CSV table of C-alpha atoms (C1' of nucleotides) in Angstrom, one decimal:
chain,number,residue,atom,x,y,z
P,2,MET,CA,28.7,129.2,-178.8
P,3,SER,CA,31.5,127.7,-176.8
P,4,LEU,CA,35.0,128.3,-177.9
P,5,TYR,CA,38.4,126.6,-177.9
P,6,GLY,CA,41.7,128.0,-176.8
P,7,LEU,CA,44.8,126.5,-178.3
P,8,ALA,CA,48.0,127.2,-176.3
P,9,ASP,CA,51.0,126.7,-178.5
P,10,CYS,CA,54.6,127.2,-177.3
P,11,ASN,CA,56.8,129.3,-179.6
P,12,ASN,CA,59.8,127.4,-181.0
P,13,PHE,CA,59.4,125.1,-178.0
P,14,PHE,CA,62.7,123.2,-177.9
P,15,VAL,CA,64.7,126.3,-178.5
P,16,SER,CA,62.7,128.2,-175.8
P,17,CYS,CA,63.4,125.3,-173.3
P,18,GLU,CA,67.2,125.6,-174.0
P,19,ARG,CA,66.9,129.4,-173.4
P,20,VAL,CA,65.3,128.8,-170.0
P,21,PHE,CA,68.6,127.3,-168.9
P,22,ASN,CA,70.8,129.6,-170.9
P,23,PRO,CA,69.5,133.1,-171.3
P,24,ALA,CA,72.6,134.0,-173.4
P,25,LEU,CA,70.9,132.2,-176.3
P,26,GLU,CA,68.3,134.9,-176.3
P,27,GLY,CA,68.3,136.9,-179.6
P,28,ARG,CA,70.7,134.5,-181.3
P,29,PRO,CA,70.1,132.1,-184.1
P,30,VAL,CA,69.6,128.7,-182.3
P,31,VAL,CA,68.7,125.3,-183.8
P,32,VAL,CA,68.0,122.1,-181.9
P,33,LEU,CA,69.1,118.9,-183.7
P,34,SER,CA,67.5,115.5,-184.0
P,35,GLY,CA,68.6,112.4,-182.2
P,36,ASN,CA,71.6,111.8,-184.2
P,37,ASP,CA,72.5,115.5,-184.7
P,38,GLY,CA,71.3,114.7,-188.2
P,39,CYS,CA,68.8,117.5,-188.9
P,40,VAL,CA,67.1,120.5,-187.5
P,41,ILE,CA,64.0,119.9,-185.5
P,42,ALA,CA,63.5,123.3,-183.9
P,43,ARG,CA,64.6,126.8,-184.9
P,44,SER,CA,64.6,130.2,-183.1
P,45,ASN,CA,63.0,133.1,-185.0
P,46,GLU,CA,66.6,134.3,-185.8
P,47,ALA,CA,67.4,130.9,-187.3
P,48,LYS,CA,64.2,131.0,-189.3
P,49,ALA,CA,65.1,134.5,-190.5
P,50,LEU,CA,68.4,133.1,-191.8
P,51,GLY,CA,66.5,130.8,-194.1
P,52,ILE,CA,67.2,127.5,-192.3
P,53,PRO,CA,64.3,125.3,-193.0
P,54,MET,CA,62.7,122.7,-190.7
P,55,GLY,CA,64.2,119.3,-191.2
P,56,CYS,CA,67.3,120.8,-192.7
P,57,PRO,CA,70.3,118.3,-192.6
P,58,THR,CA,72.9,119.7,-190.2
P,59,PHE,CA,75.6,119.8,-192.8
P,60,LYS,CA,73.5,121.9,-195.1
P,61,ILE,CA,73.4,124.8,-192.5
P,62,LEU,CA,76.6,125.7,-194.2
P,63,GLN,CA,74.6,126.6,-197.3
P,64,PHE,CA,72.4,129.0,-195.6
P,65,THR,CA,74.8,130.9,-193.4
P,66,ASP,CA,78.1,131.1,-191.6
P,67,PRO,CA,77.8,128.1,-189.3
P,68,SER,CA,79.7,129.7,-186.5
P,69,ARG,CA,76.9,132.2,-186.1
P,70,VAL,CA,74.3,129.5,-185.5
P,71,VAL,CA,74.2,127.8,-182.1
P,72,LYS,CA,73.6,124.1,-182.6
P,73,LEU,CA,72.2,122.0,-179.7
P,74,SER,CA,71.5,118.3,-179.4
P,75,ALA,CA,67.9,117.6,-178.4
P,76,ARG,CA,67.2,116.7,-174.7
P,77,HIS,CA,63.7,115.4,-174.9
P,78,LEU,CA,63.4,114.5,-171.2
P,79,VAL,CA,64.1,118.1,-170.3
P,80,TYR,CA,61.5,119.3,-172.8
P,81,ARG,CA,59.0,116.9,-171.5
P,82,ASP,CA,59.5,118.1,-168.0
P,83,ILE,CA,59.0,121.7,-169.0
P,84,SER,CA,56.0,120.7,-171.0
P,85,ASP,CA,54.5,119.0,-167.8
P,86,ARG,CA,54.9,122.3,-165.9
P,87,ILE,CA,53.1,124.3,-168.6
P,88,MET,CA,50.3,121.7,-168.8
P,89,THR,CA,49.9,121.8,-165.0
P,90,ILE,CA,49.4,125.5,-165.1
P,91,LEU,CA,46.9,125.2,-167.9
P,92,ARG,CA,44.9,122.5,-166.0
P,93,SER,CA,44.9,124.7,-162.9
P,94,GLU,CA,43.4,127.6,-164.8
P,95,ALA,CA,41.3,126.3,-167.7
P,96,GLU,CA,38.5,123.7,-168.1
P,97,HIS,CA,38.8,120.5,-170.1
P,98,VAL,CA,42.5,120.7,-171.1
P,99,GLN,CA,43.4,118.3,-173.9
P,100,VAL,CA,47.1,117.9,-174.4
P,101,TYR,CA,47.7,117.5,-178.1
P,102,SER,CA,51.5,117.3,-178.2
P,103,VAL,CA,54.5,118.2,-176.1
P,104,ASP,CA,54.0,121.9,-176.9
P,105,GLU,CA,50.3,122.3,-177.5
P,106,ALA,CA,47.1,121.9,-175.6
P,107,PHE,CA,43.4,122.8,-176.4
P,108,PHE,CA,41.1,124.0,-173.6
P,109,ASN,CA,37.7,125.6,-173.2
P,110,VAL,CA,37.7,129.3,-172.6
P,111,PRO,CA,35.4,130.3,-169.8
P,112,TYR,CA,32.9,132.5,-171.6
P,113,THR,CA,30.7,131.9,-174.6
P,114,ASP,CA,30.7,133.8,-177.9
P,115,ASP,CA,33.0,136.7,-178.4
P,116,ASP,CA,33.0,137.9,-174.8
P,117,PRO,CA,36.1,140.1,-174.5
P,118,ARG,CA,36.9,138.5,-171.2
P,119,ASN,CA,38.1,135.4,-173.0
P,120,ARG,CA,40.9,137.4,-174.5
P,121,SER,CA,42.0,138.8,-171.2
P,122,PHE,CA,41.7,135.3,-169.6
P,123,CYS,CA,44.2,134.0,-172.3
P,124,GLU,CA,46.5,137.0,-172.0
P,125,GLN,CA,46.8,136.3,-168.3
P,126,LEU,CA,47.6,132.7,-169.1
P,127,VAL,CA,50.4,133.7,-171.5
P,128,ARG,CA,51.9,136.0,-168.8
P,129,GLN,CA,51.6,133.4,-166.1
P,130,ILE,CA,53.4,130.7,-168.2
P,131,GLN,CA,56.1,133.2,-169.2
P,132,ARG,CA,56.6,134.2,-165.6
P,133,LYS,CA,56.6,130.8,-163.9
P,134,VAL,CA,58.2,128.6,-166.6
P,135,GLY,CA,59.9,131.1,-168.9
P,136,VAL,CA,58.6,129.8,-172.1
P,137,PRO,CA,56.7,132.1,-174.6
P,138,VAL,CA,53.3,130.7,-175.5
P,139,SER,CA,50.8,131.9,-178.1
P,140,ILE,CA,47.0,131.3,-177.8
P,141,GLY,CA,44.4,131.2,-180.5
P,142,ILE,CA,40.7,131.4,-179.7
P,143,ALA,CA,38.1,130.0,-182.1
P,144,PRO,CA,34.9,127.8,-182.3
P,145,SER,CA,36.8,124.8,-183.8
P,146,LYS,CA,40.2,123.3,-183.2
P,147,THR,CA,41.3,123.8,-186.8
P,148,LEU,CA,40.4,127.5,-186.6
P,149,ALA,CA,42.1,127.8,-183.2
P,150,LYS,CA,45.3,126.4,-184.8
P,151,LEU,CA,45.2,129.1,-187.4
P,152,ALA,CA,44.4,131.8,-184.8
P,153,ALA,CA,47.4,130.7,-182.7
P,154,ASP,CA,49.6,130.7,-185.7
P,155,ARG,CA,48.5,134.3,-186.5
P,156,ALA,CA,49.2,135.3,-182.9
P,157,LYS,CA,52.6,133.8,-183.2
P,158,LYS,CA,53.6,135.4,-186.5
P,159,ASP,CA,52.3,138.9,-185.9
P,160,PRO,CA,55.1,140.9,-184.4
P,161,SER,CA,52.8,143.8,-183.5
P,162,ASN,CA,50.7,141.5,-181.3
P,163,ILE,CA,52.6,141.7,-178.1
P,164,THR,CA,49.8,140.0,-176.1
P,165,ARG,CA,50.3,136.8,-178.2
P,166,VAL,CA,46.6,136.1,-178.2
P,167,ALA,CA,44.4,136.1,-181.3
P,168,THR,CA,40.7,135.4,-181.6
P,169,LEU,CA,38.9,134.1,-184.7
P,170,THR,CA,35.2,134.5,-184.0
P,171,ASP,CA,34.1,137.2,-186.4
P,172,ALA,CA,33.0,135.7,-189.8
P,173,ALA,CA,34.5,138.5,-192.0
P,174,GLU,CA,37.8,138.4,-190.1
P,175,ARG,CA,37.8,134.6,-190.4
P,176,ASP,CA,37.2,134.6,-194.1
P,177,ALA,CA,40.0,137.2,-194.6
P,178,LEU,CA,42.5,135.0,-192.7
P,179,LEU,CA,41.3,131.8,-194.6
P,180,GLU,CA,41.8,133.5,-197.9
P,181,ALA,CA,45.3,134.5,-197.0
P,182,THR,CA,46.2,131.0,-195.8
P,183,PRO,CA,47.6,128.6,-198.4
P,184,VAL,CA,45.6,125.4,-198.3
P,185,GLY,CA,48.7,123.3,-197.4
P,186,ASP,CA,49.0,125.3,-194.2
P,187,VAL,CA,45.7,124.0,-192.8
P,188,TRP,CA,45.9,121.5,-190.0
P,189,GLY,CA,45.2,118.1,-191.6
P,190,ILE,CA,46.2,119.0,-195.2
P,191,GLY,CA,49.6,117.4,-195.8
P,192,ARG,CA,51.8,117.2,-198.9
P,193,ARG,CA,49.7,114.8,-200.9
P,194,LEU,CA,46.4,116.4,-200.2
P,195,ASN,CA,47.9,119.8,-200.9
P,196,GLU,CA,49.0,118.6,-204.3
P,197,ALA,CA,45.6,117.0,-205.0
P,198,LEU,CA,43.7,120.2,-204.0
P,199,LEU,CA,46.1,122.5,-206.0
P,200,SER,CA,45.5,120.4,-209.1
P,201,ARG,CA,41.8,121.1,-208.7
P,202,GLY,CA,42.3,124.8,-208.3
P,203,ILE,CA,41.9,124.9,-204.6
P,204,ALA,CA,44.7,127.1,-203.4
P,205,ASN,CA,43.6,128.7,-200.2
P,206,ALA,CA,41.7,127.8,-197.0
P,207,LEU,CA,38.7,129.9,-197.9
P,208,GLN,CA,38.2,128.0,-201.2
P,209,LEU,CA,38.6,124.7,-199.3
P,210,SER,CA,36.0,125.8,-196.7
P,211,ARG,CA,33.5,126.4,-199.4
P,212,LEU,CA,33.6,123.0,-201.1
P,213,PRO,CA,30.5,120.9,-200.5
P,214,SER,CA,31.1,118.4,-197.7
P,215,SER,CA,29.8,115.5,-199.7
P,216,LEU,CA,32.1,116.2,-202.6
P,217,VAL,CA,35.1,116.4,-200.3
P,218,ARG,CA,34.0,113.1,-198.7
P,219,SER,CA,33.8,111.3,-202.0
P,220,LEU,CA,37.0,112.8,-203.4
P,221,PHE,CA,39.1,112.2,-200.3
P,222,ASN,CA,37.9,110.8,-196.9
P,223,VAL,CA,36.1,111.7,-193.7
P,224,ASN,CA,39.0,113.5,-192.2
P,225,VAL,CA,39.2,116.0,-195.0
P,226,GLU,CA,35.5,116.5,-194.8
P,227,ARG,CA,35.8,117.2,-191.1
P,228,THR,CA,38.6,119.7,-191.8
P,229,VAL,CA,36.3,121.5,-194.2
P,230,ARG,CA,33.5,121.7,-191.7
P,231,GLU,CA,35.9,122.9,-189.0
P,232,LEU,CA,37.0,125.7,-191.3
P,233,ARG,CA,33.4,126.8,-191.4
P,234,GLY,CA,33.4,126.9,-187.6
P,235,GLU,CA,31.8,123.5,-186.9
P,236,ASP,CA,33.4,121.6,-184.0
P,237,CYS,CA,33.9,118.1,-185.3
P,238,VAL,CA,37.5,117.0,-184.9
P,239,GLU,CA,38.2,114.8,-181.8
P,240,ILE,CA,41.8,114.3,-180.6
P,241,SER,CA,42.8,111.2,-178.8
P,242,PRO,CA,44.2,112.0,-175.3
P,243,LEU,CA,48.0,111.9,-175.2
P,244,HIS,CA,50.1,109.9,-172.8
P,245,ILE,CA,47.2,107.9,-171.4
P,246,LYS,CA,47.5,104.6,-173.1
P,247,HIS,CA,49.4,104.0,-176.3
P,248,LYS,CA,48.0,101.7,-178.9
P,249,SER,CA,51.5,101.0,-180.1
P,250,ILE,CA,54.9,101.7,-178.6
P,251,MET,CA,58.0,102.1,-180.7
P,252,HIS,CA,61.7,102.6,-180.0
P,253,SER,CA,64.1,103.1,-182.9
P,254,ARG,CA,67.3,104.9,-183.8
P,255,THR,CA,69.4,105.9,-186.7
P,256,PHE,CA,72.9,104.7,-185.8
P,257,ALA,CA,75.9,107.0,-185.8
P,258,THR,CA,77.5,105.0,-188.6
P,259,ALA,CA,76.4,102.2,-190.9
P,260,ILE,CA,76.9,98.9,-189.1
P,261,SER,CA,77.4,95.4,-190.6
P,262,SER,CA,78.0,93.4,-187.4
P,263,ARG,CA,75.0,91.2,-186.5
P,264,GLN,CA,76.0,91.5,-182.8
P,265,GLU,CA,76.0,95.3,-182.9
P,266,VAL,CA,72.6,95.5,-184.5
P,267,SER,CA,71.3,92.8,-182.2
P,268,ASP,CA,72.5,94.7,-179.2
P,269,ALA,CA,70.5,97.7,-180.4
P,270,ILE,CA,67.4,95.6,-180.9
P,271,VAL,CA,67.7,94.2,-177.3
P,272,SER,CA,68.0,97.8,-176.0
P,273,PHE,CA,64.9,99.0,-178.0
P,274,ALA,CA,62.9,95.9,-176.9
P,275,GLU,CA,63.8,96.6,-173.3
P,276,ALA,CA,62.8,100.2,-173.5
P,277,CYS,CA,59.5,99.2,-175.1
P,278,ALA,CA,58.8,96.7,-172.3
P,279,THR,CA,59.6,99.2,-169.6
P,280,GLN,CA,57.3,101.8,-171.1
P,281,LEU,CA,54.6,99.2,-171.5
P,282,ARG,CA,54.7,98.3,-167.8
P,283,ARG,CA,54.7,101.9,-166.8
P,284,GLU,CA,51.4,102.2,-168.7
P,285,HIS,CA,50.0,99.0,-167.1
P,286,SER,CA,49.6,97.5,-170.5
P,287,VAL,CA,50.5,94.2,-172.2
P,288,ALA,CA,51.3,93.7,-175.9
P,289,ALA,CA,50.4,90.7,-178.1
P,290,GLU,CA,52.6,91.5,-181.1
P,291,VAL,CA,56.3,92.4,-181.5
P,292,MET,CA,57.5,94.0,-184.7
P,293,VAL,CA,61.1,94.5,-185.7
P,294,PHE,CA,62.6,96.4,-188.6
P,295,VAL,CA,66.1,97.0,-189.9
P,296,SER,CA,67.2,99.2,-192.8
P,297,GLY,CA,70.3,100.3,-194.6
P,298,ASP,CA,71.3,103.9,-195.3
P,299,ARG,CA,69.0,105.2,-198.1
P,300,PHE,CA,71.4,108.1,-198.7
P,301,ARG,CA,74.4,106.0,-199.5
P,302,GLU,CA,74.7,104.9,-203.0
P,303,ASP,CA,78.0,103.1,-202.5
P,304,LEU,CA,76.5,100.4,-200.3
P,305,PRO,CA,73.9,97.8,-201.3
P,306,TYR,CA,70.6,98.8,-199.7
P,307,TYR,CA,68.5,96.3,-197.8
P,308,SER,CA,65.6,96.7,-195.4
P,309,ASP,CA,63.0,94.4,-194.0
P,310,SER,CA,60.5,94.1,-191.2
P,311,ASN,CA,58.4,91.4,-189.7
P,312,SER,CA,56.4,90.6,-186.6
P,313,ILE,CA,55.5,87.8,-184.3
P,314,ARG,CA,52.4,87.2,-182.2
P,315,LEU,CA,53.1,86.3,-178.6
P,316,PRO,CA,51.4,83.1,-177.3
P,317,GLU,CA,49.7,85.4,-174.7
P,318,PRO,CA,49.9,89.2,-174.2
P,319,SER,CA,52.9,90.1,-172.1
P,320,ALA,CA,54.8,93.0,-170.6
P,321,SER,CA,57.8,90.9,-169.6
P,322,THR,CA,61.2,92.2,-170.8
P,323,MET,CA,62.4,88.6,-171.3
P,324,THR,CA,59.4,87.6,-173.4
P,325,ILE,CA,59.6,90.7,-175.5
P,326,VAL,CA,63.3,90.7,-176.0
P,327,ASN,CA,63.2,87.0,-177.0
P,328,ALA,CA,60.4,87.7,-179.5
P,329,ALA,CA,62.3,90.7,-180.9
P,330,LEU,CA,65.5,88.7,-181.3
P,331,SER,CA,63.7,85.8,-183.1
P,332,VAL,CA,62.2,88.3,-185.6
P,333,PHE,CA,65.6,90.0,-185.9
P,334,ASN,CA,67.4,86.8,-186.6
P,335,TYR,CA,64.7,86.0,-189.3
P,336,ILE,CA,65.1,89.3,-191.1
P,337,PHE,CA,68.8,90.1,-190.6
P,338,ARG,CA,71.0,89.4,-193.6
P,339,ASP,CA,74.8,89.3,-193.3
P,340,GLY,CA,76.8,91.3,-195.8
P,341,PHE,CA,74.7,94.5,-195.6
P,342,TYR,CA,75.3,97.7,-193.8
P,343,TYR,CA,72.5,98.9,-191.4
P,344,ARG,CA,71.8,102.4,-190.5
P,345,ARG,CA,68.5,102.2,-188.7
P,346,ALA,CA,66.5,99.7,-186.7
P,347,GLY,CA,63.6,99.6,-184.3
P,348,VAL,CA,61.2,97.6,-182.3
P,349,CYS,CA,57.4,98.3,-182.2
P,350,LEU,CA,54.9,96.7,-179.8
P,351,MET,CA,51.4,96.3,-181.2
P,352,ARG,CA,48.0,94.9,-180.1
P,353,ILE,CA,48.4,96.6,-176.8
P,354,GLY,CA,45.7,96.1,-174.2
P,355,SER,CA,45.3,96.7,-170.5
P,356,ASP,CA,47.0,94.2,-168.2
P,357,ALA,CA,43.9,94.2,-166.0
P,358,HIS,CA,41.8,92.0,-168.3
P,359,ARG,CA,44.1,90.1,-170.5
P,360,GLN,CA,43.6,86.6,-171.7
P,361,LEU,CA,45.8,84.0,-170.2
P,362,SER,CA,47.0,81.3,-172.5
P,363,LEU,CA,45.4,77.9,-172.1
P,364,PHE,CA,48.8,76.5,-171.3
P,365,ASP,CA,49.8,79.1,-168.8
P,366,ASN,CA,52.0,77.3,-166.3
P,367,GLY,CA,52.6,80.1,-163.9
P,368,ASP,CA,55.7,81.4,-165.6
P,369,SER,CA,54.1,84.6,-166.6
P,370,ARG,CA,53.2,85.4,-163.0
P,371,ARG,CA,56.7,84.7,-161.9
P,372,GLN,CA,58.1,86.9,-164.6
P,373,GLU,CA,55.7,89.7,-163.6
P,374,ALA,CA,57.1,89.7,-160.1
P,375,LEU,CA,60.6,89.7,-161.4
P,376,MET,CA,59.9,92.6,-163.7
P,377,LYS,CA,58.3,94.6,-160.9
P,378,ALA,CA,61.5,94.1,-158.9
P,379,ILE,CA,63.8,95.2,-161.7
P,380,ASP,CA,61.6,98.3,-162.4
P,381,GLY,CA,61.7,99.2,-158.7
P,382,ILE,CA,65.5,98.9,-158.5
P,383,ASN,CA,66.0,100.9,-161.8
P,384,SER,CA,63.7,103.7,-160.7
P,385,ARG,CA,65.6,104.1,-157.4
P,386,LEU,CA,69.1,103.6,-158.8
P,387,GLY,CA,68.7,105.1,-162.3
P,388,ARG,CA,67.7,103.5,-165.5
P,389,LYS,CA,69.7,100.4,-166.5
P,390,ALA,CA,71.1,99.7,-163.0
P,391,VAL,CA,69.8,96.2,-163.6
P,392,LYS,CA,69.5,94.8,-167.0
P,393,LEU,CA,69.3,91.6,-168.9
P,394,ALA,CA,72.4,89.8,-169.8
P,395,PRO,CA,72.2,90.3,-173.6
P,396,GLN,CA,72.5,94.0,-173.3
P,397,THR,CA,76.0,95.5,-173.8
P,398,THR,CA,76.7,98.8,-172.2
P,399,ARG,CA,77.5,101.1,-175.1
P,400,GLY,CA,77.9,100.1,-178.7
P,401,GLU,CA,78.7,101.6,-182.1
P,402,TRP,CA,75.0,102.0,-182.8
P,403,GLN,CA,74.5,104.7,-180.1
P,404,PRO,CA,73.6,107.9,-181.9
P,405,ARG,CA,75.8,111.0,-181.8
P,406,GLN,CA,75.0,113.9,-179.5
P,407,ASN,CA,77.9,116.2,-180.2
P,408,TYR,CA,76.2,119.4,-179.2
P,409,LEU,CA,74.7,118.7,-175.8
P,410,ALA,CA,74.5,121.7,-173.6
P,411,GLY,CA,76.9,121.6,-170.7
P,412,ASP,CA,76.2,120.5,-167.2
P,413,ASN,CA,73.6,123.0,-166.1
P,414,SER,CA,72.5,121.3,-162.8
P,415,ALA,CA,73.0,124.7,-161.2
P,416,ALA,CA,70.7,126.4,-163.7
P,417,LEU,CA,68.2,123.6,-163.0
P,418,LYS,CA,68.3,124.2,-159.3
P,419,ILE,CA,67.6,127.9,-159.8
P,420,TYR,CA,64.9,127.0,-162.2
P,421,THR,CA,63.1,124.6,-159.9
P,422,GLY,CA,63.5,127.0,-157.0
P,423,MET,CA,61.4,129.7,-158.8
P,424,LEU,CA,58.4,127.4,-159.1
P,425,PRO,CA,55.4,128.2,-156.9
P,426,GLN,CA,55.0,125.9,-153.9
P,427,GLY,CA,52.5,123.2,-154.2
P,428,ASN,CA,51.5,124.1,-157.7
P,429,VAL,CA,53.9,122.2,-159.8
P,430,ARG,CA,55.3,118.8,-159.0
P,431,ILE,CA,59.1,118.9,-159.4
P,432,LYS,CA,60.4,115.8,-161.1
P,433,LYS,CA,63.9,114.5,-161.4
P,434,ILE,CA,65.4,115.5,-164.7
P,435,ASP,CA,67.8,113.3,-166.5
P,436,LEU,CA,70.0,115.6,-168.4
P,437,ASN,CA,71.6,112.9,-170.4
P,438,ASP,CA,68.7,111.9,-172.5
C,18,DT,C1',81.3,113.3,-191.7
C,19,DC,C1',76.3,114.6,-191.8
C,20,DT,C1',68.9,113.6,-193.6
C,21,DG,C1',64.7,112.1,-186.2
C,22,DG,C1',61.6,109.5,-183.5
C,23,DG,C1',57.8,109.0,-182.3
C,24,DG,C1',52.4,108.4,-182.9
C,25,DT,C1',47.1,108.1,-185.0
C,26,DC,C1',43.4,107.1,-188.2
C,27,DC,C1',41.3,105.6,-192.7
C,28,DT,C1',40.6,102.8,-196.7
C,29,DA,C1',40.8,99.2,-200.1
C,30,DG,C1',40.9,94.7,-200.8
C,31,DG,C1',41.3,89.9,-199.5
C,32,DA,C1',39.7,86.0,-196.6
C,33,DC,C1',36.1,83.9,-194.8
C,34,DC,C1',31.4,82.7,-193.7
C,35,DC,C1',26.6,81.7,-194.8
U,15,DT,C1',24.6,71.1,-214.8
U,16,DC,C1',26.3,74.5,-211.8
U,17,DT,C1',30.4,79.5,-210.3
U,18,DG,C1',25.7,84.9,-206.1
U,19,DG,C1',25.8,88.3,-203.0
U,20,DG,C1',26.1,90.3,-198.6
U,21,DG,C1',28.4,90.8,-194.2
U,22,DT,C1',32.4,91.0,-191.2
U,23,DC,C1',37.1,90.9,-189.9
U,24,DC,C1',41.8,91.6,-190.8
U,25,DT,C1',45.8,93.6,-192.9
U,26,DA,C1',48.9,96.4,-195.5
U,27,DG,C1',49.8,100.7,-197.0
U,28,DG,C1',49.2,105.4,-197.1
U,29,DA,C1',48.0,109.8,-195.2
U,30,DC,C1',48.3,112.9,-191.5
U,31,DC,C1',50.4,115.1,-187.0
U,32,DC,C1',54.4,117.0,-183.9
DNA sequence: TCTGGGGTCCTAGGACCC
DNA sequence: TCTGGGGTCCTAGGACCC
């Protein structure tokens, strides 16, 4: 039987910040969402204080003395860069690495069945990533991805396990862990399914694993059936490869304050549409549909709430910033209503396909090819001189809609240099890091 | 003062066709 | 007088993930 390993970074965003600032070690640290609105990562010390995931920043007061907790605004480009280094190490050591998220990847362990060499292989990986990148990683080994998730979770939470590797191959051991696992903690069982299962008396993962597949299929759907089979050790969940080609691309923000100005919200829409188009071209794709949404502040009862979304089909699939911005603006002007306050907006590209074999419109007059050449030139300049060196006229530089980032870590370019200097030669590609993202 | 920003897949039901 | 049934495609909405 072949087995999966799942490498899962511990408290990933916090661990990344600690790479640059070791003084954060041992302290309660939280990383905050885009608008500094809520907690998206916690150190073990912050978890121990009772700060929950998704906790609104102002509520940290309720859990502890806020001066004790280090708050940091998220720097996603930095985290992605560190993620890339970790994935590069994994790919250099393990077979068939499947990156599942910024801080997780599945891979095949080298030996079949419960060969003890698998464990030492993974322990060596954990040590190597710790040494070269400085981020603690836990690894779970099991015959299915769902079980590997549970194993990694156990490795992470067991303080006596200093190797940070856990295997789940023995049936008795597996059943004991499943019995101790609340059904809602299983990968694929969210809030709604948890409620539905609890109401039928299914409280732990072992009970779920013993339901007949056909019953689960008829009560819920194929995904839940696959989860049940995975819990029994069957390998049947496929994950779609990340960062290859997106089927949709979205850029959206919650604004720092509620905005009523049409011009302000429109500026934000232009900026989102431009970001979508740039990403689309980077993936060598074209989109055929542009969706725009605007919405008020659902937490404010003193303002009338309004939200709407709509989309438009393009006459032909395109990756041109001008085409996409114009389409987004026309949808925006259709859904925007004066007299309301807006707190959030976004642009989503859909019906994405490869630009290699797209359908040209019957009435194509050569404009699209000219636009393509122009876009290429703009992307080239921006990649050399920094993002937004060249931009379309409708974009303003910095508007009220820009989210807050009050807790950005200071300029640690020095720390970055030391960091990049410790990387092994020729092993990891060093990329430029934009600290301001 | 203050509640993120991305993604994927599945299903039910309507539209349409023969 | 007479109002089926099966197949396919599309879409909106809901569920899940990090």
